[in-house]
Amino acid sequence: MENTQNATSCQRDKKLGKVIAIANQKGGVGKTMTTMNLGYSLSKQGYKVLLIDFDPQHNLTNYLEGEEHVLTISEAIGQEIVGETEYVKSLIQKYNETLHYIPTNLSLSAIELKLVMTNAREYILTDILTNLKIRELYDYVLIDCMPALNMLLINVLTAVDSIIVPVEASYGAFEGLEQLFEYVKMVQKRLNRELKIEGIVYTKVNHTKISKEVREKLRKMYPGLLLSIEIKELTEARKSYADRVPLEQMNQSRLAIDYANLATEISNKGGQK
């Protein structure tokens, strides 16, 4: 474990790509939509981007291609556990020239049982990303996380530089949010001292009283963390996913503008390390 920690620390001293988790243990807040369209917008702005589907529901994989993949992050974890690295040759898939991805499938849920019995289990994803040289190859790496607090999330938080937390405009927005931030603090203390909270992105926003009240409560509870760009609640989000078409490829998409502006805000906060 110590060797992995030293290697990770050494890497982050260099000007390398930035790895960001998109996470919230509450489902339906727009994690996959944000991962896909923030990543796509960053790629359109000239950055080289890698998306990683780390949710066994594999919604991001479906969004990207909707195909069955022989090799997924699940198989890569299985190989890494037994000391094999054949996944390096073909794990990363190409969506277009500047946007690549790593798919997943339902077997990711089962792989967590193997992780529990593995030495230095918190660093398995870190080792995979190191072997793939993702920080040298990409400006941004975005990881779509499953809605749960478990060993898979600990692996992600140990491997990334920061976390973006999508929070929807509803009274249920705060369910589990404090537990997520406690998880972040635990990982910062024990596993990844450089982990930062990139910010909270407010999603599914409309002009209702609820949206305004939840926004103000977020500002008071988490001062300085609420990002300035908000994502509106529009039906085009569902159409984008159903048609497997990024928002920027849809005609006159208002949400595409939101995500393009969010990409600018994130890149202005600091890209390559």
mmCIF file of C-alpha atoms in Angstrom:
data_model
loop_
_atom_site.group_PDB
_atom_site.id
_atom_site.type_symbol
_atom_site.label_atom_id
_atom_site.label_comp_id
_atom_site.label_asym_id
_atom_site.label_seq_id
_atom_site.Cartn_x
_atom_site.Cartn_y
_atom_site.Cartn_z
ATOM 1 C CA MET A 1 0.000 0.000 0.000
ATOM 2 C CA GLU A 2 2.836 2.374 0.849
ATOM 3 C CA ASN A 3 4.371 1.974 -2.616
ATOM 4 C CA THR A 4 1.041 2.845 -4.236
ATOM 5 C CA GLN A 5 0.658 5.929 -2.030
ATOM 6 C CA ASN A 6 4.162 7.116 -2.907
ATOM 7 C CA ALA A 7 3.557 6.553 -6.624
ATOM 8 C CA THR A 8 0.297 8.475 -6.469
ATOM 9 C CA SER A 9 1.908 11.355 -4.595
ATOM 10 C CA CYS A 10 4.758 11.461 -7.104
ATOM 11 C CA GLN A 11 2.347 11.607 -10.028
ATOM 12 C CA ARG A 12 0.352 14.468 -8.590
ATOM 13 C CA ASP A 13 3.464 16.612 -8.241
ATOM 14 C CA LYS A 14 3.623 16.749 -12.042
ATOM 15 C CA LYS A 15 1.493 18.714 -14.507
ATOM 16 C CA LEU A 16 -0.838 15.890 -15.362
ATOM 17 C CA GLY A 17 -4.508 15.431 -16.147
ATOM 18 C CA LYS A 18 -7.175 15.967 -13.515
ATOM 19 C CA VAL A 19 -9.355 13.095 -12.291
ATOM 20 C CA ILE A 20 -12.828 13.995 -10.974
ATOM 21 C CA ALA A 21 -15.534 11.822 -9.411
ATOM 22 C CA ILE A 22 -19.193 12.636 -10.107
ATOM 23 C CA ALA A 23 -20.893 11.258 -7.013
ATOM 24 C CA ASN A 24 -23.951 11.377 -4.788
ATOM 25 C CA GLN A 25 -25.428 8.425 -2.931
ATOM 26 C CA LYS A 26 -28.898 9.670 -3.872
ATOM 27 C CA GLY A 27 -30.067 8.378 -7.250
ATOM 28 C CA GLY A 28 -31.776 10.405 -9.947
ATOM 29 C CA VAL A 29 -29.832 13.617 -9.375
ATOM 30 C CA GLY A 30 -28.179 13.744 -12.809
ATOM 31 C CA LYS A 31 -24.817 12.055 -12.238
ATOM 32 C CA THR A 32 -24.730 10.272 -15.596
ATOM 33 C CA MET A 33 -26.165 13.248 -17.475
ATOM 34 C CA THR A 34 -23.515 15.466 -15.888
ATOM 35 C CA THR A 35 -20.651 13.035 -16.526
ATOM 36 C CA MET A 36 -21.564 12.613 -20.184
ATOM 37 C CA ASN A 37 -22.343 16.199 -21.079
ATOM 38 C CA LEU A 38 -19.704 17.891 -18.945
ATOM 39 C CA GLY A 39 -17.166 15.525 -20.496
ATOM 40 C CA TYR A 40 -18.489 16.116 -23.996
ATOM 41 C CA SER A 41 -18.423 19.891 -23.501
ATOM 42 C CA LEU A 42 -14.855 19.771 -22.201
ATOM 43 C CA SER A 43 -13.845 17.729 -25.241
ATOM 44 C CA LYS A 44 -15.497 20.266 -27.566
ATOM 45 C CA GLN A 45 -13.499 22.997 -25.835
ATOM 46 C CA GLY A 46 -10.297 21.297 -26.904
ATOM 47 C CA TYR A 47 -9.504 19.052 -23.956
ATOM 48 C CA LYS A 48 -8.846 15.343 -24.242
ATOM 49 C CA VAL A 49 -11.336 13.595 -21.978
ATOM 50 C CA LEU A 50 -11.827 10.082 -20.594
ATOM 51 C CA LEU A 51 -15.157 9.016 -19.072
ATOM 52 C CA ILE A 52 -15.304 6.013 -16.729
ATOM 53 C CA ASP A 53 -18.555 4.232 -15.968
ATOM 54 C CA PHE A 54 -18.247 3.024 -12.359
ATOM 55 C CA ASP A 55 -21.919 2.293 -11.788
ATOM 56 C CA PRO A 56 -23.152 -1.301 -12.347
ATOM 57 C CA GLN A 57 -26.409 0.112 -13.745
ATOM 58 C CA HIS A 58 -24.138 1.031 -16.706
ATOM 59 C CA ASN A 59 -26.255 4.053 -17.738
ATOM 60 C CA LEU A 60 -23.202 5.957 -18.961
ATOM 61 C CA THR A 61 -22.123 2.990 -21.100
ATOM 62 C CA ASN A 62 -25.629 2.851 -22.574
ATOM 63 C CA TYR A 63 -25.577 6.607 -23.160
ATOM 64 C CA LEU A 64 -22.290 6.367 -25.028
ATOM 65 C CA GLU A 65 -22.879 3.364 -27.242
ATOM 66 C CA GLY A 66 -25.427 0.918 -25.878
ATOM 67 C CA GLU A 67 -23.306 -2.036 -26.947
ATOM 68 C CA GLU A 68 -22.035 -5.084 -25.084
ATOM 69 C CA HIS A 69 -18.328 -4.846 -24.333
ATOM 70 C CA VAL A 70 -16.093 -7.875 -23.878
ATOM 71 C CA LEU A 71 -13.798 -5.985 -21.512
ATOM 72 C CA THR A 72 -15.133 -3.594 -18.869
ATOM 73 C CA ILE A 73 -13.847 -2.000 -15.677
ATOM 74 C CA SER A 74 -15.227 -5.053 -13.831
ATOM 75 C CA GLU A 75 -12.866 -7.409 -15.671
ATOM 76 C CA ALA A 76 -10.006 -4.963 -15.206
ATOM 77 C CA ILE A 77 -10.544 -5.002 -11.433
ATOM 78 C CA GLY A 78 -10.648 -8.796 -11.494
ATOM 79 C CA GLN A 79 -7.370 -8.926 -13.379
ATOM 80 C CA GLU A 80 -5.722 -6.340 -11.132
ATOM 81 C CA ILE A 81 -6.686 -8.307 -8.019
ATOM 82 C CA VAL A 82 -4.735 -11.349 -9.271
ATOM 83 C CA GLY A 83 -1.825 -9.293 -10.582
ATOM 84 C CA GLU A 84 -2.652 -9.345 -14.296
ATOM 85 C CA THR A 85 -2.675 -6.293 -16.567
ATOM 86 C CA GLU A 86 -3.937 -7.574 -19.924
ATOM 87 C CA TYR A 87 -6.731 -4.974 -19.678
ATOM 88 C CA VAL A 88 -4.237 -2.234 -20.542
ATOM 89 C CA LYS A 89 -4.346 -3.264 -24.209
ATOM 90 C CA SER A 90 -8.062 -2.791 -24.877
ATOM 91 C CA LEU A 91 -9.976 -1.404 -21.890
ATOM 92 C CA ILE A 92 -10.257 2.179 -23.169
ATOM 93 C CA GLN A 93 -12.843 2.667 -25.935
ATOM 94 C CA LYS A 94 -13.036 5.517 -28.439
ATOM 95 C CA TYR A 95 -16.193 7.629 -28.708
ATOM 96 C CA ASN A 96 -14.530 10.235 -30.926
ATOM 97 C CA GLU A 97 -11.055 11.708 -31.331
ATOM 98 C CA THR A 98 -11.093 13.717 -28.101
ATOM 99 C CA LEU A 99 -13.573 11.726 -26.000
ATOM 100 C CA HIS A 100 -12.782 8.181 -24.859
ATOM 101 C CA TYR A 101 -14.430 5.965 -22.263
ATOM 102 C CA ILE A 102 -14.189 2.850 -20.108
ATOM 103 C CA PRO A 103 -17.436 0.828 -20.024
ATOM 104 C CA THR A 104 -18.959 -1.255 -17.244
ATOM 105 C CA ASN A 105 -21.742 -3.806 -16.724
ATOM 106 C CA LEU A 106 -23.802 -5.415 -13.967
ATOM 107 C CA SER A 107 -20.892 -7.577 -12.817
ATOM 108 C CA LEU A 108 -19.339 -4.529 -11.150
ATOM 109 C CA SER A 109 -21.656 -5.154 -8.180
ATOM 110 C CA ALA A 110 -20.284 -8.659 -7.669
ATOM 111 C CA ILE A 111 -16.658 -7.536 -7.932
ATOM 112 C CA GLU A 112 -16.995 -5.606 -4.670
ATOM 113 C CA LEU A 113 -17.132 -8.922 -2.787
ATOM 114 C CA LYS A 114 -13.703 -9.774 -4.178
ATOM 115 C CA LEU A 115 -12.377 -6.361 -3.178
ATOM 116 C CA VAL A 116 -13.272 -6.957 0.471
ATOM 117 C CA MET A 117 -10.866 -9.918 0.571
ATOM 118 C CA THR A 118 -8.052 -8.137 -1.305
ATOM 119 C CA ASN A 119 -4.922 -6.585 0.210
ATOM 120 C CA ALA A 120 -4.677 -2.814 -0.290
ATOM 121 C CA ARG A 121 -8.194 -3.017 -1.714
ATOM 122 C CA GLU A 122 -8.704 0.756 -1.530
ATOM 123 C CA TYR A 123 -6.004 1.254 -4.176
ATOM 124 C CA ILE A 124 -7.141 -1.166 -6.892
ATOM 125 C CA LEU A 125 -8.678 1.551 -9.100
ATOM 126 C CA THR A 126 -5.671 3.807 -8.440
ATOM 127 C CA ASP A 127 -3.378 1.070 -9.726
ATOM 128 C CA ILE A 128 -5.540 0.492 -12.810
ATOM 129 C CA LEU A 129 -5.525 4.175 -13.714
ATOM 130 C CA THR A 130 -1.765 4.327 -13.137
ATOM 131 C CA ASN A 131 -1.176 1.319 -15.405
ATOM 132 C CA LEU A 132 -3.342 2.946 -18.099
ATOM 133 C CA LYS A 133 -1.291 6.182 -17.769
ATOM 134 C CA ILE A 134 -4.534 8.159 -17.847
ATOM 135 C CA ARG A 135 -3.011 11.273 -16.266
ATOM 136 C CA GLU A 136 -0.436 11.474 -19.042
ATOM 137 C CA LEU A 137 -2.977 10.808 -21.807
ATOM 138 C CA TYR A 138 -5.972 12.944 -20.774
ATOM 139 C CA ASP A 139 -6.641 16.469 -19.575
ATOM 140 C CA TYR A 140 -9.765 15.401 -17.694
ATOM 141 C CA VAL A 141 -11.005 12.060 -16.429
ATOM 142 C CA LEU A 142 -14.611 11.976 -15.150
ATOM 143 C CA ILE A 143 -15.883 8.969 -13.170
ATOM 144 C CA ASP A 144 -19.622 8.306 -12.971
ATOM 145 C CA CYS A 145 -20.161 6.693 -9.540
ATOM 146 C CA MET A 146 -22.924 4.403 -8.320
ATOM 147 C CA PRO A 147 -25.430 5.866 -5.805
ATOM 148 C CA ALA A 148 -24.001 4.145 -2.734
ATOM 149 C CA LEU A 149 -21.424 4.498 0.027
ATOM 150 C CA ASN A 150 -19.283 1.377 -0.319
ATOM 151 C CA MET A 151 -15.853 0.004 -1.168
ATOM 152 C CA LEU A 152 -16.279 0.948 -4.828
ATOM 153 C CA LEU A 153 -16.780 4.595 -3.859
ATOM 154 C CA ILE A 154 -13.783 4.456 -1.523
ATOM 155 C CA ASN A 155 -11.723 3.177 -4.476
ATOM 156 C CA VAL A 156 -12.881 6.123 -6.564
ATOM 157 C CA LEU A 157 -12.277 8.740 -3.863
ATOM 158 C CA THR A 158 -8.813 7.320 -3.251
ATOM 159 C CA ALA A 159 -7.963 7.587 -6.957
ATOM 160 C CA VAL A 160 -9.317 11.045 -7.830
ATOM 161 C CA ASP A 161 -8.197 14.624 -7.288
ATOM 162 C CA SER A 162 -11.651 16.011 -6.561
ATOM 163 C CA ILE A 163 -15.373 15.327 -6.444
ATOM 164 C CA ILE A 164 -18.343 17.058 -8.052
ATOM 165 C CA VAL A 165 -21.651 16.438 -6.279
ATOM 166 C CA PRO A 166 -24.826 16.843 -8.374
ATOM 167 C CA VAL A 167 -27.728 17.863 -6.123
ATOM 168 C CA GLU A 168 -31.268 18.159 -7.446
ATOM 169 C CA ALA A 169 -33.673 20.976 -6.719
ATOM 170 C CA SER A 170 -36.014 19.113 -4.352
ATOM 171 C CA TYR A 171 -36.669 18.797 -0.631
ATOM 172 C CA GLY A 172 -35.038 15.366 -0.786
ATOM 173 C CA ALA A 173 -31.771 16.898 -1.944
ATOM 174 C CA PHE A 174 -30.126 16.601 1.476
ATOM 175 C CA GLU A 175 -30.814 12.899 1.948
ATOM 176 C CA GLY A 176 -27.446 11.234 2.431
ATOM 177 C CA LEU A 177 -25.490 14.357 1.514
ATOM 178 C CA GLU A 178 -23.894 14.722 4.936
ATOM 179 C CA GLN A 179 -22.910 11.037 4.948
ATOM 180 C CA LEU A 180 -21.226 11.506 1.561
ATOM 181 C CA PHE A 181 -19.174 14.415 2.882
ATOM 182 C CA GLU A 182 -18.249 12.326 5.945
ATOM 183 C CA TYR A 183 -16.975 9.673 3.548
ATOM 184 C CA VAL A 184 -14.913 12.325 1.797
ATOM 185 C CA LYS A 185 -13.425 13.453 5.120
ATOM 186 C CA MET A 186 -12.577 9.863 6.040
ATOM 187 C CA VAL A 187 -10.779 9.295 2.736
ATOM 188 C CA GLN A 188 -8.965 12.638 3.066
ATOM 189 C CA LYS A 189 -7.707 11.622 6.497
ATOM 190 C CA ARG A 190 -6.724 8.012 5.790
ATOM 191 C CA LEU A 191 -6.223 7.419 2.066
ATOM 192 C CA ASN A 192 -6.019 10.540 -0.098
ATOM 193 C CA ARG A 193 -5.007 13.741 1.664
ATOM 194 C CA GLU A 194 -5.116 15.701 -1.595
ATOM 195 C CA LEU A 195 -8.787 14.946 -2.278
ATOM 196 C CA LYS A 196 -10.824 18.129 -2.696
ATOM 197 C CA ILE A 197 -14.469 18.971 -3.210
ATOM 198 C CA GLU A 198 -14.663 20.586 -6.639
ATOM 199 C CA GLY A 199 -18.166 21.795 -5.902
ATOM 200 C CA ILE A 200 -21.874 21.087 -5.787
ATOM 201 C CA VAL A 201 -23.675 21.393 -9.125
ATOM 202 C CA TYR A 202 -27.352 22.260 -8.740
ATOM 203 C CA THR A 203 -29.453 20.176 -11.151
ATOM 204 C CA LYS A 204 -33.064 19.926 -12.342
ATOM 205 C CA VAL A 205 -33.568 23.566 -11.471
ATOM 206 C CA ASN A 206 -36.840 25.349 -12.204
ATOM 207 C CA HIS A 207 -38.536 28.552 -11.095
ATOM 208 C CA THR A 208 -40.451 27.059 -8.187
ATOM 209 C CA LYS A 209 -40.304 28.096 -4.548
ATOM 210 C CA ILE A 210 -38.720 24.733 -3.745
ATOM 211 C CA SER A 211 -35.780 25.392 -6.052
ATOM 212 C CA LYS A 212 -35.118 28.749 -4.412
ATOM 213 C CA GLU A 213 -35.393 27.376 -0.868
ATOM 214 C CA VAL A 214 -33.114 24.401 -1.518
ATOM 215 C CA ARG A 215 -30.549 26.648 -3.237
ATOM 216 C CA GLU A 216 -30.397 28.975 -0.236
ATOM 217 C CA LYS A 217 -30.134 26.063 2.184
ATOM 218 C CA LEU A 218 -27.239 24.595 0.184
ATOM 219 C CA ARG A 219 -25.444 27.938 0.297
ATOM 220 C CA LYS A 220 -25.852 28.156 4.072
ATOM 221 C CA MET A 221 -24.949 24.544 4.829
ATOM 222 C CA TYR A 222 -22.015 24.306 2.388
ATOM 223 C CA PRO A 223 -20.593 27.821 1.998
ATOM 224 C CA GLY A 224 -18.413 28.284 -1.052
ATOM 225 C CA LEU A 225 -19.171 24.865 -2.524
ATOM 226 C CA LEU A 226 -22.197 25.624 -4.709
ATOM 227 C CA LEU A 227 -21.017 26.154 -8.295
ATOM 228 C CA SER A 228 -22.409 29.213 -10.053
ATOM 229 C CA ILE A 229 -23.643 27.345 -13.144
ATOM 230 C CA GLU A 230 -26.943 25.501 -12.650
ATOM 231 C CA ILE A 231 -28.547 22.817 -14.814
ATOM 232 C CA LYS A 232 -32.175 23.403 -15.720
ATOM 233 C CA GLU A 233 -34.937 20.805 -15.519
ATOM 234 C CA LEU A 234 -35.948 20.132 -19.116
ATOM 235 C CA THR A 235 -37.409 17.133 -20.934
ATOM 236 C CA GLU A 236 -34.579 17.280 -23.471
ATOM 237 C CA ALA A 237 -32.394 15.533 -20.872
ATOM 238 C CA ARG A 238 -34.499 12.375 -21.151
ATOM 239 C CA LYS A 239 -34.568 12.612 -24.947
ATOM 240 C CA SER A 240 -30.806 12.996 -25.061
ATOM 241 C CA TYR A 241 -30.338 9.790 -23.084
ATOM 242 C CA ALA A 242 -33.059 7.865 -24.949
ATOM 243 C CA ASP A 243 -31.574 8.803 -28.329
ATOM 244 C CA ARG A 244 -27.981 8.370 -27.082
ATOM 245 C CA VAL A 245 -27.120 11.810 -28.389
ATOM 246 C CA PRO A 246 -25.085 14.348 -26.378
ATOM 247 C CA LEU A 247 -26.970 17.563 -25.696
ATOM 248 C CA GLU A 248 -24.570 19.595 -27.844
ATOM 249 C CA GLN A 249 -25.627 17.535 -30.867
ATOM 250 C CA MET A 250 -29.299 18.366 -30.334
ATOM 251 C CA ASN A 251 -30.805 21.362 -32.120
ATOM 252 C CA GLN A 252 -31.090 24.468 -29.937
ATOM 253 C CA SER A 253 -30.522 22.606 -26.693
ATOM 254 C CA ARG A 254 -30.713 24.930 -23.711
ATOM 255 C CA LEU A 255 -29.167 22.290 -21.466
ATOM 256 C CA ALA A 256 -26.169 22.070 -23.784
ATOM 257 C CA ILE A 257 -25.496 25.738 -23.017
ATOM 258 C CA ASP A 258 -25.676 24.983 -19.289
ATOM 259 C CA TYR A 259 -23.137 22.196 -19.580
ATOM 260 C CA ALA A 260 -20.848 24.220 -21.836
ATOM 261 C CA ASN A 261 -20.867 26.967 -19.208
ATOM 262 C CA LEU A 262 -20.268 24.405 -16.464
ATOM 263 C CA ALA A 263 -17.294 23.049 -18.421
ATOM 264 C CA THR A 264 -15.881 26.557 -18.596
ATOM 265 C CA GLU A 265 -16.376 27.049 -14.853
ATOM 266 C CA ILE A 266 -14.639 23.751 -14.073
ATOM 267 C CA SER A 267 -11.725 24.425 -16.417
ATOM 268 C CA ASN A 268 -11.314 27.930 -14.970
ATOM 269 C CA LYS A 269 -11.026 26.387 -11.504
ATOM 270 C CA GLY A 270 -7.948 24.534 -12.699
ATOM 271 C CA GLY A 271 -7.439 21.731 -15.153
ATOM 272 C CA GLN A 272 -4.146 19.934 -15.486
ATOM 273 C CA LYS A 273 -2.280 19.529 -12.245
#
